[in-house]
Each structure stands twice: as structure tokens, then as C-alpha cells.
Amino acid sequence: MAKSFEDSPTIPDARRRAMGPVVVIECFEEIPCDPCHDACNQGAIETFDDINGLPKIDFTKCNGCGRCIPVCPGLAIFVVDETWKEGLAVVRIPYEFLPLPEKGQQVKGLSRDGVEVCDVKVVKVENTRRHDRTPVVWVEVPKPFAMEVRHIRVGGTSLEK
Ligand code: SF4
Ligand code: SF4
């Protein structure tokens, strides 16, 4: 089992990230769960041999569509696009809090531990029926923070699942 973020095979390397949007799966607990596999119609998340195992990803097949993000009960799936704009990346984050931010809004980008990293700009909010009460917020971040920002702070209370 991977012991840290850095050595996890579910994290695409810098070379893959430089090629365009790609999934980043920060699922490090061995729990009986596999909806990410079912959500991926590109075959990028392999069939689980063991339902308690960790996802295995073929990053060459991932097109960064983001379909897998809202199905993850652990909110452990993100899509990072380091090719978004000169000096800027986009991170797509599952966000189950209210109020939802709006496109164009400036919010705080937080680390995995909830520590403030930088100001980020919301460029899109996806909240369709398919998202099933797990909206996905796209935030524009300075590229050096693309692998740091994993949450945002807007304020409010959690949606109940
Ligand atoms: S982002 Fe799309 S293609 Fe990539 S793993 Fe998720 S569902 Fe599959
Ligand atoms: S759906 Fe989420 S928690 Fe479940 S195996 Fe996939 S990445 Fe892990």
C-alpha cells in the first residue's frame, strides 16, 4: 500500500500532467469501494481484482473528463489541468458545502490539511443531476500550487448526502 501522496501510483507524474487534464486519485485507504471504475468510460480505472484494493489507473487512457469525481464517496478524486493557461492550472474539486461559490468568485484555496495555500478563482461550477449532490468546482490556481490545492473555503454548512 502506498504510504504517502508522493509515492502513490494513483498520482500522475509531472510529465503526464504537462500533457493535459488528468485524474488525480488520492484514495489511500483500503475500503470496499469501486464506483470510480464504473464511472470511467475510457477504461482508465482498471477493474478491481479486490474490492478492498486501491484504484489502478492507466493515465494514458484518462482524458480528464471528470466523470469519476462526483461518484467517489471519499471525495478523493480530482482532475488537474496544468495546461490551462500560461502560469495557471485548473483543479476540479468535489465540493459538498453551501453556499456554492459562483463563477468568477475569488475564494481561498486550501491544502489537504485545510491550510490556506493561496487565493483561487472559480471558473466553473458543475452541479447537474449526474453530480448527485456532489458539485464539482473548477478553480484556477497558480501552477506551482496545482498539486497542493485540494479544497476551498467559501463558508457555510455541509450538504447532507
Ligand atoms: S477523468 Fe474521466 S477518463 Fe479520467 S479516470 Fe476519471 S472518468 Fe476516467
Ligand atoms: S470511488 Fe473513491 S474511495 Fe472508492 S475506490 Fe474509487 S477513489 Fe477510492
Tab-separated table of C-alpha atoms in Angstrom, residues 22 33 36-37 39 46 64 69 75 87 93 97 107-108 114 119-120 123 126 131 134-136 139-140:
chain	number	residue	atom	x	y	z
A	22	VAL	CA	-5.711	14.186	-15.917
A	33	CYS	CA	-15.448	0.579	-2.854
A	36	CYS	CA	-14.761	5.161	-9.789
A	37	HIS	CA	-14.162	2.174	-12.048
A	39	ALA	CA	-17.856	5.812	-13.863
A	46	GLU	CA	-8.963	-0.777	-14.054
A	64	GLY	CA	-9.559	14.264	-17.828
A	69	ILE	CA	-15.089	12.908	-9.471
A	75	LEU	CA	-14.194	12.984	-2.196
A	87	GLY	CA	1.321	30.094	-15.374
A	93	ILE	CA	-12.648	19.772	-6.695
A	97	PHE	CA	-20.833	22.614	1.135
A	107	VAL	CA	-12.155	32.029	-2.756
A	108	LYS	CA	-9.440	30.586	-0.554
A	114	GLY	CA	-7.148	22.600	5.413
A	119	ASP	CA	-6.405	32.827	-3.389
A	120	VAL	CA	-8.047	30.996	-6.275
A	123	VAL	CA	-14.001	29.344	-13.291
A	126	GLU	CA	-20.815	21.800	-12.242
A	131	HIS	CA	-23.403	15.105	-9.983
A	134	THR	CA	-21.617	16.366	-5.206
A	135	PRO	CA	-20.972	19.537	-7.200
A	136	VAL	CA	-17.586	19.946	-8.836
A	139	VAL	CA	-10.660	26.674	-9.594
A	140	GLU	CA	-7.832	28.464	-11.338
